[in-house]
Short mmCIF file of C-alpha atoms in Angstrom, two decimals:
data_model
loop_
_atom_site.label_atom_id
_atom_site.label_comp_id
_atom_site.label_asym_id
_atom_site.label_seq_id
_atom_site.Cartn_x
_atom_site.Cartn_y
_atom_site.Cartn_z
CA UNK G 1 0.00 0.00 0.00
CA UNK G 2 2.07 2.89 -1.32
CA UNK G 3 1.08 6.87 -0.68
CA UNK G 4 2.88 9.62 1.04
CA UNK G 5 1.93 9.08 4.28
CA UNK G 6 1.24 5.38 4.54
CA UNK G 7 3.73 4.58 7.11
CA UNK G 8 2.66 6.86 8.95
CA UNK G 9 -1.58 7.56 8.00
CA UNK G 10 -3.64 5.89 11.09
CA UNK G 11 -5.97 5.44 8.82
CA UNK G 12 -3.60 3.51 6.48
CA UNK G 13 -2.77 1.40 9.62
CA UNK G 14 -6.37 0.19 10.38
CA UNK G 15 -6.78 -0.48 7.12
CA UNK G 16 -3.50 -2.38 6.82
CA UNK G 17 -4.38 -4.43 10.72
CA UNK G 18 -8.03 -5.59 8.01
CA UNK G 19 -6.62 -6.84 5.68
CA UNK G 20 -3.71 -9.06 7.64
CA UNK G 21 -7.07 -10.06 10.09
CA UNK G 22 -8.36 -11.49 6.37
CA UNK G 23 -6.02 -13.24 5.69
CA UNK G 24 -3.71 -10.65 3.56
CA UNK G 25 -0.49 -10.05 4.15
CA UNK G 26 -0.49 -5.89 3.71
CA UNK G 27 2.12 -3.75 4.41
CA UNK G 28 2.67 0.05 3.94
CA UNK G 29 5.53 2.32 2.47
CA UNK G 30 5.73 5.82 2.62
CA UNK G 31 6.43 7.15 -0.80
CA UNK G 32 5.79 9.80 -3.39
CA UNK G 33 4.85 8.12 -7.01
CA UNK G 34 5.08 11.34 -8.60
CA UNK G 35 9.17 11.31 -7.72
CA UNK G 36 10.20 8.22 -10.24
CA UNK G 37 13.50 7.73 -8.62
CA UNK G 38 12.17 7.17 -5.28
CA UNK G 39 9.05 4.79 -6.58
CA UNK G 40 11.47 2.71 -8.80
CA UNK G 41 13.91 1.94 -5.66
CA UNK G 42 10.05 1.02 -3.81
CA UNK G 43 9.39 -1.17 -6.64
CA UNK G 44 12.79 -2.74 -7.36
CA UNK G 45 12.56 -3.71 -2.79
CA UNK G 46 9.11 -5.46 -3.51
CA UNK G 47 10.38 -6.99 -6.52
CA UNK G 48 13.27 -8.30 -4.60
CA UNK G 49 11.46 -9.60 -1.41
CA UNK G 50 7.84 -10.44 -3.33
CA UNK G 51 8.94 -11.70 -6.87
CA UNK G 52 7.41 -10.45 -10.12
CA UNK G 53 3.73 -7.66 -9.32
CA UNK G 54 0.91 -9.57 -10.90
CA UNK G 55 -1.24 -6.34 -9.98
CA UNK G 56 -1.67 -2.60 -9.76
CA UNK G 57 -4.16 -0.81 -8.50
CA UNK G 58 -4.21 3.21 -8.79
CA UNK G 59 -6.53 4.61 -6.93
CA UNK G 60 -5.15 8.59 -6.37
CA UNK G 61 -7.04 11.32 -6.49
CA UNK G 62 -6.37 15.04 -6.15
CA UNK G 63 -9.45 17.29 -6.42
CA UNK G 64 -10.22 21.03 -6.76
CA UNK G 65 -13.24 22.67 -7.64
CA UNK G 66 -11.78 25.37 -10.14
CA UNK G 67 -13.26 26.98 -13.23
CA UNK G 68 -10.67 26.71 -16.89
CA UNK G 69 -10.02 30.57 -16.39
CA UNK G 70 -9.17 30.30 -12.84
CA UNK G 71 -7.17 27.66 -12.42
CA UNK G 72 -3.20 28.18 -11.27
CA UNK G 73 -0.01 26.26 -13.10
CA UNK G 74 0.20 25.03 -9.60
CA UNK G 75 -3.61 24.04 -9.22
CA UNK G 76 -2.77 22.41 -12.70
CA UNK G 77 0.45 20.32 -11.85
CA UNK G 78 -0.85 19.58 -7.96
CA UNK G 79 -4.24 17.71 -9.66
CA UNK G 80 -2.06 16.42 -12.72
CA UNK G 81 0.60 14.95 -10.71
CA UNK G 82 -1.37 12.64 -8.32
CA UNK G 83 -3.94 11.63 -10.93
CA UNK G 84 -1.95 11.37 -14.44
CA UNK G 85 2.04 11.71 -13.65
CA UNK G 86 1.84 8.99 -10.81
CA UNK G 87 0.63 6.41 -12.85
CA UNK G 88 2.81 7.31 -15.96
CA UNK G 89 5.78 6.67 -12.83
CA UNK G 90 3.77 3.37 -12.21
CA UNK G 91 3.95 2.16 -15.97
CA UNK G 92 7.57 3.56 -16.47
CA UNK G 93 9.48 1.65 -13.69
CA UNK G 94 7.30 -1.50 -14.38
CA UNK G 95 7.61 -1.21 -18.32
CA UNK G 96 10.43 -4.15 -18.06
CA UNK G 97 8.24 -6.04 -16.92
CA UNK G 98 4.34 -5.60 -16.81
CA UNK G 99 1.73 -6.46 -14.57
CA UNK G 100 -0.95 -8.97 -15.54
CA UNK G 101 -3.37 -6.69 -14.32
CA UNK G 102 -3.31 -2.62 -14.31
CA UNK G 103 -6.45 -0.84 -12.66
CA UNK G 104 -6.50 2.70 -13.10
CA UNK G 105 -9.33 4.69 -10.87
CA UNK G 106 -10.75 7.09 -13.29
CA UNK G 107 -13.60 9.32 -12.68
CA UNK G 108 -16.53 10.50 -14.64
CA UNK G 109 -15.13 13.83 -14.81
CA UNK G 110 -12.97 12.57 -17.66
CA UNK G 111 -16.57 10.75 -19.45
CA UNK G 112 -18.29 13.90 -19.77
CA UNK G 113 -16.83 16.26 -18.08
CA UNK G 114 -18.28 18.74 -15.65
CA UNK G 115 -18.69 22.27 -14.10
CA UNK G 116 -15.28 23.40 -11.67
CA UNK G 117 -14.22 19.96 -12.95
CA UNK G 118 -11.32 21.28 -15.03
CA UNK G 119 -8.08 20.24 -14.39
CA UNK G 120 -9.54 16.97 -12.72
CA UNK G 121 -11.17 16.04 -15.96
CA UNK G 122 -7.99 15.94 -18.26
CA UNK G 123 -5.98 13.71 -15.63
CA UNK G 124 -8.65 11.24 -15.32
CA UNK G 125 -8.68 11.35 -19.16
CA UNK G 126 -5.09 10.87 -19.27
CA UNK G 127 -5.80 7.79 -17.22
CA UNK G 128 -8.33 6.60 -19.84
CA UNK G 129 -5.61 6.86 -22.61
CA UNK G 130 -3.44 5.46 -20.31
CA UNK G 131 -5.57 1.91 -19.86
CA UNK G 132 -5.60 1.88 -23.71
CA UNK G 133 -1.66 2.04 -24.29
CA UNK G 134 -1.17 -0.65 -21.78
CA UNK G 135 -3.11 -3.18 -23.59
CA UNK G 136 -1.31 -2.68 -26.71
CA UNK G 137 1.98 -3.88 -24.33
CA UNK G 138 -0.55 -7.08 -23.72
CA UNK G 139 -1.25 -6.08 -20.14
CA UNK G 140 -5.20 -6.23 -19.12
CA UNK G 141 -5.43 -2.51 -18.27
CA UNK G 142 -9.04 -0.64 -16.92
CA UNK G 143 -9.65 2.53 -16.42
CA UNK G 144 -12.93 3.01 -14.28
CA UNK G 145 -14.60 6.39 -14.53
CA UNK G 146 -16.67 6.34 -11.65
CA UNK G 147 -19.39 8.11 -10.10
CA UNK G 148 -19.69 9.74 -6.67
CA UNK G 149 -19.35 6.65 -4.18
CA UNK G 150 -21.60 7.17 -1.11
CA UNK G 151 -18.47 6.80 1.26
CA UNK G 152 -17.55 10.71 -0.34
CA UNK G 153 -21.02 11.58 1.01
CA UNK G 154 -19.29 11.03 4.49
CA UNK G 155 -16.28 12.97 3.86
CA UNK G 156 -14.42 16.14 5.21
CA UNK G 157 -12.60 16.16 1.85
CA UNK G 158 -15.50 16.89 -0.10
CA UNK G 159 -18.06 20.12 1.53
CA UNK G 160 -21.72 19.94 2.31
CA UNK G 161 -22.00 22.47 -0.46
CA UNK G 162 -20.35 20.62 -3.65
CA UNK G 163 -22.33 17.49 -2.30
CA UNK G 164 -25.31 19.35 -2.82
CA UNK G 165 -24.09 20.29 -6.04
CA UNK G 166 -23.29 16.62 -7.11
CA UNK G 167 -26.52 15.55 -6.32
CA UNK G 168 -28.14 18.56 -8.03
CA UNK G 169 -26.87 17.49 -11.31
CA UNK G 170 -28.08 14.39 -11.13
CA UNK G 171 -25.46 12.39 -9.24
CA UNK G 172 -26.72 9.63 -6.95
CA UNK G 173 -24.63 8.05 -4.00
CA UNK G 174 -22.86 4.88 -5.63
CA UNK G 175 -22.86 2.38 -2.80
CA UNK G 176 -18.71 0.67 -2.36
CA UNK G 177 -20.36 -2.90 -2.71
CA UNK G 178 -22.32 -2.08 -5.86
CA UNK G 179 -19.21 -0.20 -7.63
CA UNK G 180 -16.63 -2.95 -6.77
CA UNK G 181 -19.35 -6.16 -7.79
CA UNK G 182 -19.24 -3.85 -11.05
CA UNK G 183 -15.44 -3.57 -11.17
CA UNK G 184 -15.42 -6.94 -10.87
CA UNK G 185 -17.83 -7.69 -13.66
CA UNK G 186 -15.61 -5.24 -15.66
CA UNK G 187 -12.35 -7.49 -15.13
CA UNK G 188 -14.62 -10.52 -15.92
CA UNK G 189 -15.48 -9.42 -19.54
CA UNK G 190 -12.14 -7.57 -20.25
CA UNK G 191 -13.23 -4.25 -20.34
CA UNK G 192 -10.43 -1.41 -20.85
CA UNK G 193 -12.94 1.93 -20.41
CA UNK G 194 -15.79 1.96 -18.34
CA UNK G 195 -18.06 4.27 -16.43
CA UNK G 196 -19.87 3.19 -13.14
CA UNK G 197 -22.64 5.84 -11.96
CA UNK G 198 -25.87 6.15 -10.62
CA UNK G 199 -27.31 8.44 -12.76
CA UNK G 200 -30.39 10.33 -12.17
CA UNK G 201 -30.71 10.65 -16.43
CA UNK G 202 -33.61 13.40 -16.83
CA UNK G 203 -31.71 15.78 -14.27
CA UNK G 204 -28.37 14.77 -15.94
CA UNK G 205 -29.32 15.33 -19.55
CA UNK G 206 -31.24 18.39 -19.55
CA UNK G 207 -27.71 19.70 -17.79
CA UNK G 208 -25.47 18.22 -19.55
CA UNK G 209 -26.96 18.77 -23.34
CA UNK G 210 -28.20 22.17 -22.55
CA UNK G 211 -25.47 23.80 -24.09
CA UNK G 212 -24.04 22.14 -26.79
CA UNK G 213 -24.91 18.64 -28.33
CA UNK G 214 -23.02 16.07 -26.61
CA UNK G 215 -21.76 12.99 -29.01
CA UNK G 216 -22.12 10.87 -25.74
CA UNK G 217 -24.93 12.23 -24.36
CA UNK G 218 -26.97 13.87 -26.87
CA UNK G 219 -28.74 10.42 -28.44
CA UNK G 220 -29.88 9.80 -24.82
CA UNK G 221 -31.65 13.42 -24.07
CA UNK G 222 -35.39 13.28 -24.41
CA UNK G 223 -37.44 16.78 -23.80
CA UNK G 224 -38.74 16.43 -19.85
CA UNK G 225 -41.18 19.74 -18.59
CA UNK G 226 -39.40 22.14 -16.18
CA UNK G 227 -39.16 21.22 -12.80
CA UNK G 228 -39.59 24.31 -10.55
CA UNK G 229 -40.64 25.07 -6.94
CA UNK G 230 -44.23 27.27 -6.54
CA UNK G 231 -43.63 31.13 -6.80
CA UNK G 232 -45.97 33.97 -5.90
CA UNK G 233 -45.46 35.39 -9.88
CA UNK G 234 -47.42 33.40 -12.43
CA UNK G 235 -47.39 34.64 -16.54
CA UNK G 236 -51.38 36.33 -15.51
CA UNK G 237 -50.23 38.93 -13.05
CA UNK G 238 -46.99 39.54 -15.02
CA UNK G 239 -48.83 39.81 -18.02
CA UNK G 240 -51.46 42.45 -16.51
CA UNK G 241 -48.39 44.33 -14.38
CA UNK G 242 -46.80 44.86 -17.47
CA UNK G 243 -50.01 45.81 -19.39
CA UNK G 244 -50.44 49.10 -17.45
CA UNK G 245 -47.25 50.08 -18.11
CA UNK G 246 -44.65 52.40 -19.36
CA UNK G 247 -42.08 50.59 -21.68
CA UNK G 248 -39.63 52.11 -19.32
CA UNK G 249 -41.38 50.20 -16.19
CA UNK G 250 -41.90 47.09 -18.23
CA UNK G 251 -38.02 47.00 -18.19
CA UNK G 252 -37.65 47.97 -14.47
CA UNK G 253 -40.20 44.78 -14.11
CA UNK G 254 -38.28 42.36 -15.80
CA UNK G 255 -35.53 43.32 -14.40
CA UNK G 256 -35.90 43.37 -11.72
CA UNK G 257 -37.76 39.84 -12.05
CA UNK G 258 -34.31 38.31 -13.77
CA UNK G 259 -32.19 39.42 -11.37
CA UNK G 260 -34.31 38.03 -7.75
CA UNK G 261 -34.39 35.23 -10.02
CA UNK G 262 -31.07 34.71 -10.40
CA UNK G 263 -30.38 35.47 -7.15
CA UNK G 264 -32.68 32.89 -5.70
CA UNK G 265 -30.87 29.97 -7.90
CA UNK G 266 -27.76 31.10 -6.42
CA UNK G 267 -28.77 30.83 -3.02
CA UNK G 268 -27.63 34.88 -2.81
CA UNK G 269 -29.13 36.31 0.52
CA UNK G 270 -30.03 39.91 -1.08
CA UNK G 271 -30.58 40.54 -4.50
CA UNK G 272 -30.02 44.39 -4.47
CA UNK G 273 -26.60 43.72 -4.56
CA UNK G 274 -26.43 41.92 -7.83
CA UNK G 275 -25.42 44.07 -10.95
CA UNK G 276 -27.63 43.09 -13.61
CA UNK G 277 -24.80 43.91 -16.18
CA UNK G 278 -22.39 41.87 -14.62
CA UNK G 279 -21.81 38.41 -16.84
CA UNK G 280 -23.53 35.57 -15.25
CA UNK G 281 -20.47 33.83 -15.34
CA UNK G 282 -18.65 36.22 -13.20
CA UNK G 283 -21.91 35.77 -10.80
CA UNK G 284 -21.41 32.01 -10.90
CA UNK G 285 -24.01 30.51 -13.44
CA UNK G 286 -22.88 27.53 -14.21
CA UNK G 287 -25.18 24.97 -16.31
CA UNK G 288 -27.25 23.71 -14.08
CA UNK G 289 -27.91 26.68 -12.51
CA UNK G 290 -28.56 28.28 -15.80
CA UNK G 291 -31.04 25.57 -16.67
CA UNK G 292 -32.56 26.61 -13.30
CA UNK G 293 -32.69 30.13 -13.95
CA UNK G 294 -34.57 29.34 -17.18
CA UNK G 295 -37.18 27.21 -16.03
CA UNK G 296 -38.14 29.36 -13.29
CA UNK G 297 -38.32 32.31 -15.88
CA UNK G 298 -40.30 30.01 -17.85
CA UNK G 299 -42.76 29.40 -15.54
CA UNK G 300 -42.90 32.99 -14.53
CA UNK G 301 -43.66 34.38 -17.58
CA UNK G 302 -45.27 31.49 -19.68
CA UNK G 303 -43.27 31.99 -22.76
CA UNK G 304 -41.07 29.25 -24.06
CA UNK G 305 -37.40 30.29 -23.51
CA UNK G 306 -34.11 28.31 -25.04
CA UNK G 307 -32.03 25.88 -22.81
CA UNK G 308 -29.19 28.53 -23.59
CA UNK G 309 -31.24 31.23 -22.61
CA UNK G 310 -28.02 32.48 -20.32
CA UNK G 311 -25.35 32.00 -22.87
CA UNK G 312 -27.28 33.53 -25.76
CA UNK G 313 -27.97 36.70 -23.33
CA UNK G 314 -24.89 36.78 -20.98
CA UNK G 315 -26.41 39.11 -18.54
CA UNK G 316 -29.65 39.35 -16.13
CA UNK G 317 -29.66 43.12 -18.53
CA UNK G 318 -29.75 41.45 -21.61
CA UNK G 319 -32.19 38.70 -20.55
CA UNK G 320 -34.73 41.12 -19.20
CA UNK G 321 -34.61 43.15 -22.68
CA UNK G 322 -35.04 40.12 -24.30
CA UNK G 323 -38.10 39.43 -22.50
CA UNK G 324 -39.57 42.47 -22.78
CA UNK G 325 -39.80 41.91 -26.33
CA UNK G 326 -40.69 38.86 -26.56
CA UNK G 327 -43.71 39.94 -23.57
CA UNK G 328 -44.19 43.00 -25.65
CA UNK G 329 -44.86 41.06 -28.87
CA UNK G 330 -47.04 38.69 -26.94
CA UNK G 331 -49.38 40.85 -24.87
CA UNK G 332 -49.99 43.43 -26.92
CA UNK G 333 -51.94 41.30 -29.84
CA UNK G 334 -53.87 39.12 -26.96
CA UNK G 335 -55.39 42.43 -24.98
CA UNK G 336 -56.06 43.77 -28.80
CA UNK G 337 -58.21 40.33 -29.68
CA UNK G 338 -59.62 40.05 -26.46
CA UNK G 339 -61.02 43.98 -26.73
CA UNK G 340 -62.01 43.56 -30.83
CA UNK G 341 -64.27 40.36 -29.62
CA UNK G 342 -65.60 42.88 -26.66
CA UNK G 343 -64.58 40.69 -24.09
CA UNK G 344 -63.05 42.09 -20.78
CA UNK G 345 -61.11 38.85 -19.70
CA UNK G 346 -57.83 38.39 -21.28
CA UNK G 347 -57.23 34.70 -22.82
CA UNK G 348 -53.94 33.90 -20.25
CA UNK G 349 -53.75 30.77 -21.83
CA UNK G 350 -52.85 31.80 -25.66
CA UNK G 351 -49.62 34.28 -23.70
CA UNK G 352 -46.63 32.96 -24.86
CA UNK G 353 -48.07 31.15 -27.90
CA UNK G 354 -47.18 34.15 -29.93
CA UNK G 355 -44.01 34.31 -29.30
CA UNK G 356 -40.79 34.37 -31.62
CA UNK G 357 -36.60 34.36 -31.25
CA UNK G 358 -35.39 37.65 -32.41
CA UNK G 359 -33.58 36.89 -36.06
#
């Protein structure tokens, strides 16, 4: 059992006193794989005192929750190093003479990829490619590109507000004896690449594909309605606010309207203090809280808005102008039927039916 701190990790020592109560003879060394000298003078005194390694398993992980633009060359080589340049070490100093079996512990980050997910995604992609040179040297390499396992759910590495996030997207707790029966099945059939999650798929998709088609993904997307807690504004009483006013106040309105929106996705305790021309990126959009953001404007106005409502119109500024012509092109021609048929009740139900996308 090889890491930095093995020899000296309590945790590495309970697991080390389980495994030699099963029956396994375990023992732990204290050493960095990302320094090749020192792991090939590791390997070389296992080689010497345990004969030829039938098996490796890599199971390091590094993670950061950093956006492309923010992340550091040292965020970058800290994530790469544990993930991809540790088991590059691995197959260098045991290139003479290769395992029968290589495990590599991917993650889904490197399938699909994923918000804050950055650097993490390349290196377990690098691990993917990884798996794939191996077996042309005739070892039986996989790469597993898992989930989130429920033990994570227990944690301190990983806070009470990216678990909420995981599961927000769709990830469900993977249970340890349901991923390693599926490693196992994995092994059994020869698999080199695999993914092992427990997907939530109409949560997942309607992320995931709401940007861009997805050559993975995209087949797999079907159109679900909006899912949206209950809110005080329906598209009625926005539809008759607006109607009695200025074209000026109709903007205040919406924008007002896009930006408590946004705010409320967020989870941002005061609204006044978000600049509606700041770029929702900058505020921290991401895509599922985009999606979010356009369902509940959706729902709020009754008009049907684009999955890419927040990339199309980058700002809550833009967004509300864009609804206030949409609104305007919708209202005005339902109050003008409604009053040509003398009726005094405006048909709610036709708002949003007449609207367009600008160009």
């Amino acid at each position: 059992l090889l890491s930095r701190t093995a020899a000296e990790n309590p945790a590495a020592a309970q697991l080390q006193e389980h495994l030699n109560a099963a029956g396994v003879n375990a023992t732990t060394v204290s050493v960095d794989v990302t320094d090749r000298a020192a792991l090939a003078s590791v390997v070389s005194d296992i080689r010497r005192q345990h004969g030829p390694i039938t098996t490796v398993v890599h199971a390091a992980a590094a993670f950061k929750w950093t956006l492309i633009p923010d992340v550091t060359a040292e965020e970058f080589a800290d994530v790469y190093a544990a993930k991809a340049l540790g088991a590059e070490n691995l197959a260098a100093v045991l290139d003479d003479e290769l395992p029968h079996t290589f495990i590599l512990f991917s993650s889904a980050a490197g399938t699909w990829g994923g918000a804050r997910q950055s650097t993490y995604a390349a290196a377990n992609a690098h691990l993917d490619a990884l798996a794939h040179r191996l077996r042309t040297r005739g070892c039986t390499a996989l790469a597993t590109a898992w989930g989130f396992w429920a033990d994570e759910a227990n944690s301190t590495a990983t806070s009470p507000e990216n678990i909420d996030y995981i599961h927000r997207i769709g990830h469900n707790p993977l249970p340890a004896h349901t991923a390693l029966t599926a490693l196992q099945q994995a092994l059994e059939v020869d698999d080199t690449q695999i993914t092992i999650a427990d997907i939530s798929w109409e949560r997942f998709l309607e992320i995931f594909t709401a940007r861009r088609a997805h050559p993975l993904l995209t087949d797999l997307a079907t159109t679900h309605a909006p899912t949206t807690d209950s809110t005080t504004t329906s598209p009625a009483t926005l539809t008759a606010l607006l109607d009695n006013q200025t074209p000026d106040q109709q903007r205040a309105t919406l924008n007002a309207l896009v930006t408590t929106t946004t705010a409320t996705v967020l989870a941002h305790p005061d609204p006044t203090t978000l600049d509606p021309d700041q770029p929702f990126k900058d505020l921290g959009i991401d895509s599922l809280t985009a999606l979010e953001l356009r369902n509940s404007l959706t729902r709020d106005t009754g008009l049907t808005l684009p999955a890419t409502l927040v990339f199309d119109y980058p700002t809550p500024t833009a967004v509300a102008d864009y609804l206030v012509a949409l609104l305007s092109e919708a209202v005005v021609p339902v109050k003008s039927v409604a009053q040509a048929a003398g009726r005094t009740e405006e048909p709610v139900a036709v708002v949003g039916m007449a609207c367009r996308f600008p160009g």
